[in-house]
Amino acid sequence: PAMADPDADALVVNGEIEMVTEASAPAHLEGALKTVYSGWRFRSDETQAVQMDDFDNPGMLGVEVALDAWTEVAGTEGESCASCHGSPEEMAGVSATYPKWDAAAGEVQTLTMQMNECRTERMGAEPYAYDKGDAINMTALLTSVSRGMPMSVAIDGPAAETWEMGKELYYTRFGQLELSCANCHEDNYGMMIRADHLSQGQINGFPTYRLKNTKLNGVHSRFKGCIRDTRAETFAPGSPELIALELYVASRSNGLSVEGPSVRN
Amino acid sequence: MGRFALGIAATFAAATMAVAEGAIAPGDVEYDEYGAVAASLTGVAGDAENGKLLMNKGAGNCIACHAVSALSELSFHGEIGPMLDGVADRWTEADLRGIVANAKVMFDGTMMPSFYKTTGYTRPGDAYTGKAAQGELAPLLTAQEVEDVVAYLMTLKET
C-alpha cells in the first residue's frame, strides 16, 4: 500500500488522552505487517474531529447509559456491577486484555461473555443480548476507562488454539467474491475500494459509533457485515468462529491504544 | 468439447436458469495455458453499451477496484487493481474474456473475483443477505454479460 497511506494526524482526546495510533507490529505479524495503524488514521478530518472531544462523540451517550446500569441492582442476588467492582475506573486496563482465556470456564471469553458470566452466575440476571444496546453500552463504559492504554491480548498458552482458529478464518477467502479479511485489510489498506478508504480493520476502537448507522457497533456485528459483503453466509455474533476471529484480530491491534468508544463513518 | 457442452448447458439452464440457452456453462469454459478463452461464451456479439453499465453497477462493479478514465463521470473509482485505460492494447479479446470469466486462471491467487464460475466457494451466500445460498449458484455475470463487458473493455484503446 504505497499510494494512499494513513494520514499523519495525531489523536489526542479531550486535549489530554494521547492515543497511540501507529505502532510496530506485534511479533506474530512478522512477514505480514511492519506497522499497525488505528482505523482513525484512515478517516476524514471531519470524522476524526468527532472523536477528539467527548462532548462531540455520540458514543459517550452509551457510556452514560451504562454508568446508570453499573450501579443498578439487577437479578435475584441483589447485586449490581458496582457492589463487586466498585467504580468503573477500577476496571481501567481490563478491556485491553480481552478476549482472554478464562480458566474456570475453560474457554476464551470476550468482554461481553465475561460480563454475561457475572450477570448469570453472580447476579442471577438475564444475559445481555450479544452486541445489542445494553451489552454495547456496557462494553463502551469498560473501554472508555481504558482509553489510551495499549491493547495487550495474550495469544499463548491455552488461548493458542482459539487464536490459530481465528488466524485461519482471517485468511479464508469467503463467499462468492472469494475475499478474505487479509485481501482488504492487510494487502490493500490505504487503498480506495469504491468510495471506502480501507483501514487495517483493527478493533482497538470498538465499540465504534458509526456516522452511517448512528449507533454504537460491536466487533462481531462489524465482522458479520464484512463477511456478508463478500457474498458469504455470515456467522452469528457470539459464535465460536467470531470469538476466535476477535481474539486474533485483537492480537493484531496489540500496541495500539484502546480508543472505544471511537467514531468511524 | 465446446459443441457437446452446449447441449448439456441448455438442459442445465432449464432447471436452474443460471445459464442461458446456447451459452457455454461456467464449468465448461475452456481456458488455454495462460488463462485466455478464445471462444465467445454465447456466440452473440457483446454489447459494449451494456458492458459499460456493468462496469459501474450490479454484480460487475469493476470500478470498485479499477479506475477507468473513460468513465470519469462516475464517482469513486477504486485503486486495488490496475487502471484499465488502454487495456485493449495490452490484451487480446481472448485474454480479456479469460480475465473477466475467471481471472484466477491467469493471475494465480488474485483478489479479482471470478465472474463466470459457480463452484469452489467457502460458505457461499444468497447474494448480500448474509444467509446461505439456496440451491445452485448463478455466476456473478451471465455469459452474455461477460461478452458485453469484454466488448466494452475492447473499446479501451490508447493507440
GROMACS .gro file of C-alpha atoms in nm:
model
  424
    1PRO     CA    1   0.000   0.000   0.000
    2ALA     CA    2   0.206   0.290  -0.121
    3MET     CA    3  -0.040   0.527  -0.282
    4ALA     CA    4  -0.273   0.641  -0.008
    5ASP     CA    5  -0.126   0.563   0.327
    6PRO     CA    6  -0.278   0.663   0.659
    7ASP     CA    7  -0.267   1.036   0.725
    8ALA     CA    8  -0.019   1.197   0.966
    9ASP     CA    9  -0.272   1.333   1.219
   10ALA     CA   10  -0.226   1.280   1.592
   11LEU     CA   11  -0.515   1.174   1.813
   12VAL     CA   12  -0.550   1.344   2.150
   13VAL     CA   13  -0.892   1.311   2.312
   14ASN     CA   14  -1.026   1.593   2.531
   15GLY     CA   15  -0.687   1.759   2.498
   16GLU     CA   16  -0.543   1.504   2.741
   17ILE     CA   17  -0.568   1.138   2.640
   18GLU     CA   18  -0.283   1.078   2.395
   19MET     CA   19  -0.359   0.785   2.171
   20VAL     CA   20  -0.101   0.565   2.003
   21THR     CA   21  -0.247   0.527   1.654
   22GLU     CA   22   0.067   0.379   1.497
   23ALA     CA   23   0.290   0.111   1.646
   24SER     CA   24   0.542  -0.151   1.546
   25ALA     CA   25   0.351  -0.461   1.453
   26PRO     CA   26   0.345  -0.733   1.719
   27ALA     CA   27   0.597  -1.013   1.662
   28HIS     CA   28   0.336  -1.261   1.544
   29LEU     CA   29   0.270  -1.038   1.239
   30GLU     CA   30   0.624  -1.068   1.109
   31GLY     CA   31   0.618  -1.104   0.733
   32ALA     CA   32   0.261  -0.971   0.721
   33LEU     CA   33   0.275  -0.613   0.853
   34LYS     CA   34   0.556  -0.391   0.981
   35THR     CA   35   0.338  -0.121   1.134
   36VAL     CA   36  -0.012  -0.131   1.272
   37TYR     CA   37  -0.241   0.171   1.245
   38SER     CA   38  -0.565   0.262   1.412
   39GLY     CA   39  -0.862   0.293   1.179
   40TRP     CA   40  -0.886   0.657   1.296
   41ARG     CA   41  -0.588   0.741   1.076
   42PHE     CA   42  -0.782   0.647   0.763
   43ARG     CA   43  -1.087   0.859   0.830
   44SER     CA   44  -1.155   1.211   0.701
   45ASP     CA   45  -1.059   1.512   0.913
   46GLU     CA   46  -1.428   1.575   0.984
   47THR     CA   47  -1.487   1.223   1.113
   48GLN     CA   48  -1.161   1.231   1.309
   49ALA     CA   49  -1.261   1.551   1.484
   50VAL     CA   50  -1.581   1.399   1.627
   51GLN     CA   51  -1.375   1.155   1.833
   52MET     CA   52  -1.144   1.419   1.974
   53ASP     CA   53  -1.388   1.562   2.226
   54ASP     CA   54  -1.625   1.361   2.445
   55PHE     CA   55  -1.891   1.632   2.411
   56ASP     CA   56  -1.895   1.573   2.036
   57ASN     CA   57  -1.859   1.195   2.047
   58PRO     CA   58  -2.212   1.046   2.037
   59GLY     CA   59  -2.067   0.715   2.159
   60MET     CA   60  -2.026   0.875   2.502
   61LEU     CA   61  -2.406   0.879   2.538
   62GLY     CA   62  -2.390   0.499   2.552
   63VAL     CA   63  -2.124   0.527   2.822
   64GLU     CA   64  -2.359   0.745   3.026
   65VAL     CA   65  -2.644   0.497   2.996
   66ALA     CA   66  -2.407   0.224   3.114
   67LEU     CA   67  -2.297   0.435   3.410
   68ASP     CA   68  -2.654   0.413   3.541
   69ALA     CA   69  -2.669   0.040   3.471
   70TRP     CA   70  -2.340  -0.006   3.658
   71THR     CA   71  -2.495   0.083   3.993
   72GLU     CA   72  -2.839  -0.064   3.922
   73VAL     CA   73  -2.927  -0.377   4.114
   74ALA     CA   74  -3.045  -0.647   3.874
   75GLY     CA   75  -3.132  -1.016   3.910
   76THR     CA   76  -3.215  -1.234   4.205
   77GLU     CA   77  -2.900  -1.178   4.411
   78GLY     CA   78  -2.945  -0.810   4.491
   79GLU     CA   79  -2.615  -0.718   4.328
   80SER     CA   80  -2.500  -0.452   4.086
   81CYS     CA   81  -2.171  -0.433   3.897
   82ALA     CA   82  -2.068  -0.166   4.148
   83SER     CA   83  -2.126  -0.389   4.451
   84CYS     CA   84  -1.841  -0.618   4.344
   85HIS     CA   85  -1.625  -0.398   4.124
   86GLY     CA   86  -1.651  -0.056   4.288
   87SER     CA   87  -1.622   0.235   4.047
   88PRO     CA   88  -1.586   0.174   3.673
   89GLU     CA   89  -1.241   0.337   3.691
   90GLU     CA   90  -1.126   0.037   3.889
   91MET     CA   91  -1.170  -0.160   3.566
   92ALA     CA   92  -0.908   0.053   3.388
   93GLY     CA   93  -0.688  -0.171   3.174
   94VAL     CA   94  -0.925  -0.468   3.178
   95SER     CA   95  -1.076  -0.427   2.831
   96ALA     CA   96  -0.727  -0.407   2.676
   97THR     CA   97  -0.669  -0.773   2.764
   98TYR     CA   98  -0.986  -0.912   2.606
   99PRO     CA   99  -1.065  -1.164   2.460
  100LYS     CA  100  -0.892  -1.367   2.729
  101TRP     CA  101  -0.865  -1.726   2.845
  102ASP     CA  102  -1.092  -1.797   3.141
  103ALA     CA  103  -0.956  -2.093   3.333
  104ALA     CA  104  -1.273  -2.163   3.530
  105ALA     CA  105  -1.488  -2.161   3.219
  106GLY     CA  106  -1.220  -2.341   3.017
  107GLU     CA  107  -1.267  -2.113   2.717
  108VAL     CA  108  -1.160  -1.787   2.561
  109GLN     CA  109  -1.406  -1.518   2.664
  110THR     CA  110  -1.484  -1.187   2.507
  111LEU     CA  111  -1.564  -0.889   2.730
  112THR     CA  112  -1.932  -0.946   2.653
  113MET     CA  113  -1.912  -1.310   2.763
  114GLN     CA  114  -1.733  -1.212   3.085
  115MET     CA  115  -1.999  -0.952   3.167
  116ASN     CA  116  -2.270  -1.206   3.099
  117GLU     CA  117  -2.095  -1.459   3.320
  118CYS     CA  118  -2.116  -1.204   3.601
  119ARG     CA  119  -2.481  -1.141   3.524
  120THR     CA  120  -2.596  -1.500   3.504
  121GLU     CA  121  -2.367  -1.666   3.760
  122ARG     CA  122  -2.318  -1.389   4.014
  123MET     CA  123  -2.619  -1.161   3.985
  124GLY     CA  124  -2.891  -1.408   3.889
  125ALA     CA  125  -2.976  -1.176   3.599
  126GLU     CA  126  -3.052  -1.237   3.233
  127PRO     CA  127  -2.752  -1.218   2.999
  128TYR     CA  128  -2.730  -0.916   2.773
  129ALA     CA  129  -2.813  -0.997   2.409
  130TYR     CA  130  -2.485  -1.022   2.218
  131ASP     CA  131  -2.377  -0.694   2.055
  132LYS     CA  132  -2.714  -0.532   2.131
  133GLY     CA  133  -2.771  -0.198   2.311
  134ASP     CA  134  -2.715  -0.291   2.679
  135ALA     CA  135  -2.409  -0.505   2.605
  136ILE     CA  136  -2.258  -0.249   2.371
  137ASN     CA  137  -2.313   0.037   2.616
  138MET     CA  138  -2.150  -0.157   2.900
  139THR     CA  139  -1.850  -0.252   2.683
  140ALA     CA  140  -1.824   0.117   2.588
  141LEU     CA  141  -1.809   0.207   2.957
  142LEU     CA  142  -1.539  -0.054   3.015
  143THR     CA  143  -1.329   0.058   2.717
  144SER     CA  144  -1.375   0.427   2.799
  145VAL     CA  145  -1.192   0.382   3.129
  146SER     CA  146  -0.906   0.207   2.945
  147ARG     CA  147  -0.864   0.469   2.674
  148GLY     CA  148  -0.503   0.544   2.594
  149MET     CA  149  -0.381   0.214   2.735
  150PRO     CA  150  -0.219  -0.030   2.490
  151MET     CA  151  -0.410  -0.332   2.364
  152SER     CA  152  -0.235  -0.632   2.515
  153VAL     CA  153  -0.413  -0.953   2.436
  154ALA     CA  154  -0.242  -1.282   2.525
  155ILE     CA  155  -0.223  -1.541   2.250
  156ASP     CA  156  -0.010  -1.812   2.405
  157GLY     CA  157  -0.085  -2.095   2.647
  158PRO     CA  158  -0.442  -2.221   2.647
  159ALA     CA  159  -0.558  -1.935   2.419
  160ALA     CA  160  -0.329  -2.051   2.137
  161GLU     CA  161  -0.573  -2.298   1.986
  162THR     CA  162  -0.851  -2.039   1.957
  163TRP     CA  163  -0.603  -1.787   1.821
  164GLU     CA  164  -0.497  -2.031   1.548
  165MET     CA  165  -0.858  -2.084   1.455
  166GLY     CA  166  -0.908  -1.709   1.432
  167LYS     CA  167  -0.599  -1.672   1.218
  168GLU     CA  168  -0.722  -1.934   0.978
  169LEU     CA  169  -1.056  -1.754   0.947
  170TYR     CA  170  -0.875  -1.425   0.883
  171TYR     CA  171  -0.704  -1.569   0.577
  172THR     CA  172  -1.002  -1.767   0.446
  173ARG     CA  173  -1.147  -1.634   0.122
  174PHE     CA  174  -1.518  -1.635   0.195
  175GLY     CA  175  -1.821  -1.610  -0.025
  176GLN     CA  176  -1.882  -1.580  -0.395
  177LEU     CA  177  -1.640  -1.289  -0.414
  178GLU     CA  178  -1.373  -1.507  -0.250
  179LEU     CA  179  -1.231  -1.233  -0.031
  180SER     CA  180  -1.050  -1.277   0.300
  181CYS     CA  181  -1.005  -1.017   0.571
  182ALA     CA  182  -0.641  -1.005   0.464
  183ASN     CA  183  -0.726  -0.928   0.099
  184CYS     CA  184  -0.881  -0.600   0.206
  185HIS     CA  185  -0.718  -0.510   0.539
  186GLU     CA  186  -0.364  -0.647   0.504
  187ASP     CA  187  -0.285  -0.639   0.131
  188ASN     CA  188  -0.479  -0.326   0.039
  189TYR     CA  189  -0.514  -0.097   0.340
  190GLY     CA  190  -0.471   0.263   0.239
  191MET     CA  191  -0.642   0.195  -0.097
  192MET     CA  192  -0.986   0.303  -0.203
  193ILE     CA  193  -1.237   0.025  -0.267
  194ARG     CA  194  -1.503   0.221  -0.447
  195ALA     CA  195  -1.589   0.504  -0.201
  196ASP     CA  196  -1.429   0.341   0.105
  197HIS     CA  197  -1.077   0.411   0.227
  198LEU     CA  198  -0.956   0.075   0.355
  199SER     CA  199  -0.801   0.064   0.700
  200GLN     CA  200  -0.627  -0.232   0.859
  201GLY     CA  201  -0.956  -0.340   1.015
  202GLN     CA  202  -0.818  -0.306   1.369
  203ILE     CA  203  -1.051  -0.337   1.668
  204ASN     CA  204  -0.877  -0.117   1.925
  205GLY     CA  205  -1.151   0.143   1.863
  206PHE     CA  206  -1.450  -0.077   1.944
  207PRO     CA  207  -1.725  -0.025   2.016
  208THR     CA  208  -1.737   0.226   1.733
  209TYR     CA  209  -2.001   0.492   1.685
  210ARG     CA  210  -2.069   0.488   1.311
  211LEU     CA  211  -2.200   0.803   1.149
  212LYS     CA  212  -2.354   0.575   0.886
  213ASN     CA  213  -2.593   0.390   1.117
  214THR     CA  214  -2.583   0.643   1.404
  215LYS     CA  215  -2.523   0.392   1.681
  216LEU     CA  216  -2.252   0.209   1.868
  217ASN     CA  217  -2.141  -0.104   1.685
  218GLY     CA  218  -1.987  -0.417   1.830
  219VAL     CA  219  -1.691  -0.610   1.695
  220HIS     CA  220  -1.895  -0.912   1.592
  221SER     CA  221  -2.152  -0.702   1.408
  222ARG     CA  222  -1.871  -0.540   1.210
  223PHE     CA  223  -1.713  -0.876   1.128
  224LYS     CA  224  -2.053  -1.005   1.022
  225GLY     CA  225  -2.103  -0.708   0.790
  226CYS     CA  226  -1.763  -0.750   0.627
  227ILE     CA  227  -1.825  -1.123   0.571
  228ARG     CA  228  -2.172  -1.054   0.428
  229ASP     CA  229  -2.012  -0.813   0.182
  230THR     CA  230  -1.814  -1.100   0.030
  231ARG     CA  231  -2.150  -1.260  -0.066
  232ALA     CA  232  -2.096  -1.523   0.201
  233GLU     CA  233  -2.309  -1.690   0.463
  234THR     CA  234  -2.211  -1.500   0.779
  235PHE     CA  235  -2.152  -1.622   1.134
  236ALA     CA  236  -2.372  -1.514   1.424
  237PRO     CA  237  -2.249  -1.265   1.688
  238GLY     CA  238  -2.125  -1.467   1.984
  239SER     CA  239  -2.049  -1.773   1.768
  240PRO     CA  240  -1.725  -1.968   1.830
  241GLU     CA  241  -1.594  -1.850   1.491
  242LEU     CA  242  -1.638  -1.482   1.566
  243ILE     CA  243  -1.497  -1.523   1.918
  244ALA     CA  244  -1.184  -1.681   1.768
  245LEU     CA  245  -1.165  -1.415   1.498
  246GLU     CA  246  -1.198  -1.143   1.763
  247LEU     CA  247  -0.908  -1.288   1.962
  248TYR     CA  248  -0.693  -1.299   1.650
  249VAL     CA  249  -0.783  -0.951   1.525
  250ALA     CA  250  -0.744  -0.805   1.876
  251SER     CA  251  -0.392  -0.951   1.883
  252ARG     CA  252  -0.316  -0.769   1.557
  253SER     CA  253  -0.409  -0.448   1.742
  254ASN     CA  254  -0.163  -0.514   2.026
  255GLY     CA  255   0.032  -0.194   2.093
  256LEU     CA  256  -0.238   0.043   1.968
  257SER     CA  257  -0.431   0.244   2.227
  258VAL     CA  258  -0.776   0.143   2.337
  259GLU     CA  259  -1.000   0.408   2.176
  260GLY     CA  260  -1.352   0.283   2.240
  261PRO     CA  261  -1.598   0.432   2.200
  262SER     CA  262  -1.439   0.561   1.881
  263VAL     CA  263  -1.604   0.735   1.585
  264ARG     CA  264  -1.599   0.600   1.231
  265ASN     CA  265  -1.803   0.660   0.917
  266MET     CA  266  -1.597  -3.038  -2.619
  267GLY     CA  267  -1.745  -2.693  -2.682
  268ARG     CA  268  -2.036  -2.801  -2.902
  269PHE     CA  269  -2.119  -3.101  -2.696
  270ALA     CA  270  -2.122  -2.889  -2.384
  271LEU     CA  271  -2.385  -2.661  -2.532
  272GLY     CA  272  -2.643  -2.937  -2.515
  273ILE     CA  273  -2.565  -3.002  -2.153
  274ALA     CA  274  -2.566  -2.633  -2.077
  275ALA     CA  275  -2.914  -2.597  -2.221
  276THR     CA  276  -3.063  -2.878  -2.010
  277PHE     CA  277  -2.890  -2.739  -1.706
  278ALA     CA  278  -3.028  -2.393  -1.774
  279ALA     CA  279  -3.383  -2.519  -1.795
  280ALA     CA  280  -3.354  -2.639  -1.436
  281THR     CA  281  -3.155  -2.357  -1.282
  282MET     CA  282  -3.198  -2.051  -1.501
  283ALA     CA  283  -2.830  -1.998  -1.429
  284VAL     CA  284  -2.709  -2.043  -1.784
  285ALA     CA  285  -2.891  -1.904  -2.085
  286GLU     CA  286  -2.977  -2.134  -2.370
  287GLY     CA  287  -2.689  -2.181  -2.611
  288ALA     CA  288  -2.430  -2.045  -2.371
  289ILE     CA  289  -2.124  -2.236  -2.256
  290ALA     CA  290  -2.178  -2.333  -1.891
  291PRO     CA  291  -1.929  -2.198  -1.635
  292GLY     CA  292  -1.781  -2.542  -1.576
  293ASP     CA  293  -1.727  -2.599  -1.949
  294VAL     CA  294  -1.534  -2.284  -2.037
  295GLU     CA  295  -1.201  -2.377  -2.195
  296TYR     CA  296  -0.905  -2.172  -2.074
  297ASP     CA  297  -0.574  -2.202  -2.257
  298GLU     CA  298  -0.250  -2.248  -2.068
  299TYR     CA  299  -0.231  -1.872  -1.997
  300GLY     CA  300  -0.593  -1.834  -1.891
  301ALA     CA  301  -0.734  -1.690  -2.215
  302VAL     CA  302  -1.070  -1.803  -2.357
  303ALA     CA  303  -1.082  -1.798  -2.737
  304ALA     CA  304  -1.447  -1.886  -2.798
  305SER     CA  305  -1.733  -1.648  -2.731
  306LEU     CA  306  -1.939  -1.779  -2.439
  307THR     CA  307  -2.261  -1.723  -2.632
  308GLY     CA  308  -2.180  -1.679  -2.999
  309VAL     CA  309  -2.366  -1.348  -2.978
  310ALA     CA  310  -2.157  -1.030  -3.017
  311GLY     CA  311  -2.111  -0.837  -2.693
  312ASP     CA  312  -2.298  -0.510  -2.636
  313ALA     CA  313  -2.036  -0.258  -2.527
  314GLU     CA  314  -2.302  -0.013  -2.401
  315ASN     CA  315  -2.440  -0.270  -2.160
  316GLY     CA  316  -2.084  -0.366  -2.069
  317LYS     CA  317  -2.021  -0.004  -1.976
  318LEU     CA  318  -2.320  -0.011  -1.738
  319LEU     CA  319  -2.193  -0.330  -1.577
  320MET     CA  320  -1.856  -0.166  -1.507
  321ASN     CA  321  -2.045   0.051  -1.260
  322LYS     CA  322  -2.347  -0.142  -1.146
  323GLY     CA  323  -2.476  -0.476  -1.033
  324ALA     CA  324  -2.256  -0.777  -0.988
  325GLY     CA  325  -1.986  -0.631  -1.215
  326ASN     CA  326  -1.896  -0.316  -1.022
  327CYS     CA  327  -1.549  -0.331  -1.173
  328ILE     CA  328  -1.470   0.027  -1.079
  329ALA     CA  329  -1.490  -0.074  -0.714
  330CYS     CA  330  -1.134  -0.190  -0.777
  331HIS     CA  331  -1.028  -0.033  -1.110
  332ALA     CA  332  -1.005   0.324  -1.233
  333VAL     CA  333  -1.115   0.395  -1.592
  334SER     CA  334  -1.060   0.746  -1.733
  335ALA     CA  335  -1.334   0.696  -1.993
  336LEU     CA  336  -1.582   0.656  -1.705
  337SER     CA  337  -1.469   0.968  -1.521
  338GLU     CA  338  -1.828   1.093  -1.499
  339LEU     CA  339  -1.883   0.821  -1.237
  340SER     CA  340  -1.753   0.897  -0.891
  341PHE     CA  341  -1.528   0.684  -0.672
  342HIS     CA  342  -1.305   0.458  -0.875
  343GLY     CA  343  -1.108   0.204  -0.674
  344GLU     CA  344  -0.731   0.159  -0.658
  345ILE     CA  345  -0.698  -0.212  -0.591
  346GLY     CA  346  -0.645  -0.340  -0.944
  347PRO     CA  347  -0.454  -0.177  -1.233
  348MET     CA  348  -0.605   0.118  -1.415
  349LEU     CA  349  -0.790  -0.017  -1.720
  350ASP     CA  350  -0.703   0.263  -1.963
  351GLY     CA  351  -0.554   0.110  -2.278
  352VAL     CA  352  -0.636  -0.241  -2.161
  353ALA     CA  353  -0.726  -0.346  -2.518
  354ASP     CA  354  -0.374  -0.252  -2.628
  355ARG     CA  355  -0.224  -0.481  -2.366
  356TRP     CA  356  -0.455  -0.780  -2.400
  357THR     CA  357  -0.638  -0.965  -2.675
  358GLU     CA  358  -1.011  -1.024  -2.668
  359ALA     CA  359  -0.947  -1.387  -2.568
  360ASP     CA  360  -0.727  -1.274  -2.280
  361LEU     CA  361  -0.988  -1.028  -2.158
  362ARG     CA  362  -1.264  -1.292  -2.179
  363GLY     CA  363  -1.049  -1.521  -1.965
  364ILE     CA  364  -0.971  -1.246  -1.715
  365VAL     CA  365  -1.334  -1.147  -1.673
  366ALA     CA  366  -1.464  -1.506  -1.664
  367ASN     CA  367  -1.208  -1.626  -1.411
  368ALA     CA  368  -0.905  -1.405  -1.350
  369LYS     CA  369  -0.758  -1.661  -1.111
  370VAL     CA  370  -0.658  -1.883  -1.404
  371MET     CA  371  -0.431  -1.610  -1.543
  372PHE     CA  372  -0.332  -1.439  -1.217
  373ASP     CA  373  -0.281  -1.708  -0.957
  374GLY     CA  374  -0.435  -1.607  -0.623
  375THR     CA  375  -0.555  -1.268  -0.747
  376MET     CA  376  -0.805  -1.073  -0.541
  377MET     CA  377  -1.019  -1.020  -0.851
  378PRO     CA  378  -1.346  -1.215  -0.820
  379SER     CA  379  -1.428  -1.487  -1.072
  380PHE     CA  380  -1.732  -1.361  -1.258
  381TYR     CA  381  -1.822  -1.676  -1.450
  382LYS     CA  382  -1.782  -1.955  -1.202
  383THR     CA  383  -2.033  -2.132  -0.978
  384THR     CA  384  -1.840  -2.380  -0.766
  385GLY     CA  385  -1.550  -2.399  -0.524
  386TYR     CA  386  -1.667  -2.132  -0.279
  387THR     CA  387  -1.637  -2.128   0.100
  388ARG     CA  388  -1.974  -2.052   0.264
  389PRO     CA  389  -2.136  -1.903  -0.046
  390GLY     CA  390  -2.419  -1.670   0.047
  391ASP     CA  391  -2.752  -1.573  -0.102
  392ALA     CA  392  -2.625  -1.252  -0.264
  393TYR     CA  393  -2.569  -0.991   0.012
  394THR     CA  394  -2.825  -1.123   0.262
  395GLY     CA  395  -2.568  -1.300   0.481
  396LYS     CA  396  -2.781  -1.615   0.454
  397ALA     CA  397  -2.664  -1.941   0.296
  398ALA     CA  398  -2.708  -1.968  -0.079
  399GLN     CA  399  -3.015  -2.167  -0.182
  400GLY     CA  400  -2.968  -2.432  -0.447
  401GLU     CA  401  -2.733  -2.385  -0.741
  402LEU     CA  402  -2.539  -2.061  -0.753
  403ALA     CA  403  -2.574  -1.834  -1.053
  404PRO     CA  404  -2.245  -1.689  -1.179
  405LEU     CA  405  -2.188  -1.322  -1.088
  406LEU     CA  406  -2.229  -1.228  -1.455
  407THR     CA  407  -2.427  -1.421  -1.715
  408ALA     CA  408  -2.242  -1.549  -2.023
  409GLN     CA  409  -2.380  -1.263  -2.231
  410GLU     CA  410  -2.285  -1.009  -1.964
  411VAL     CA  411  -1.928  -1.139  -1.975
  412GLU     CA  412  -1.933  -1.085  -2.353
  413ASP     CA  413  -2.077  -0.735  -2.302
  414VAL     CA  414  -1.805  -0.640  -2.053
  415VAL     CA  415  -1.536  -0.778  -2.284
  416ALA     CA  416  -1.682  -0.574  -2.571
  417TYR     CA  417  -1.659  -0.263  -2.355
  418LEU     CA  418  -1.301  -0.340  -2.250
  419MET     CA  419  -1.212  -0.376  -2.619
  420THR     CA  420  -1.304  -0.006  -2.663
  421LEU     CA  421  -1.036   0.098  -2.409
  422LYS     CA  422  -0.754   0.174  -2.655
  423GLU     CA  423  -0.492   0.443  -2.630
  424THR     CA  424  -0.303   0.375  -2.952
   0.00000   0.00000   0.00000
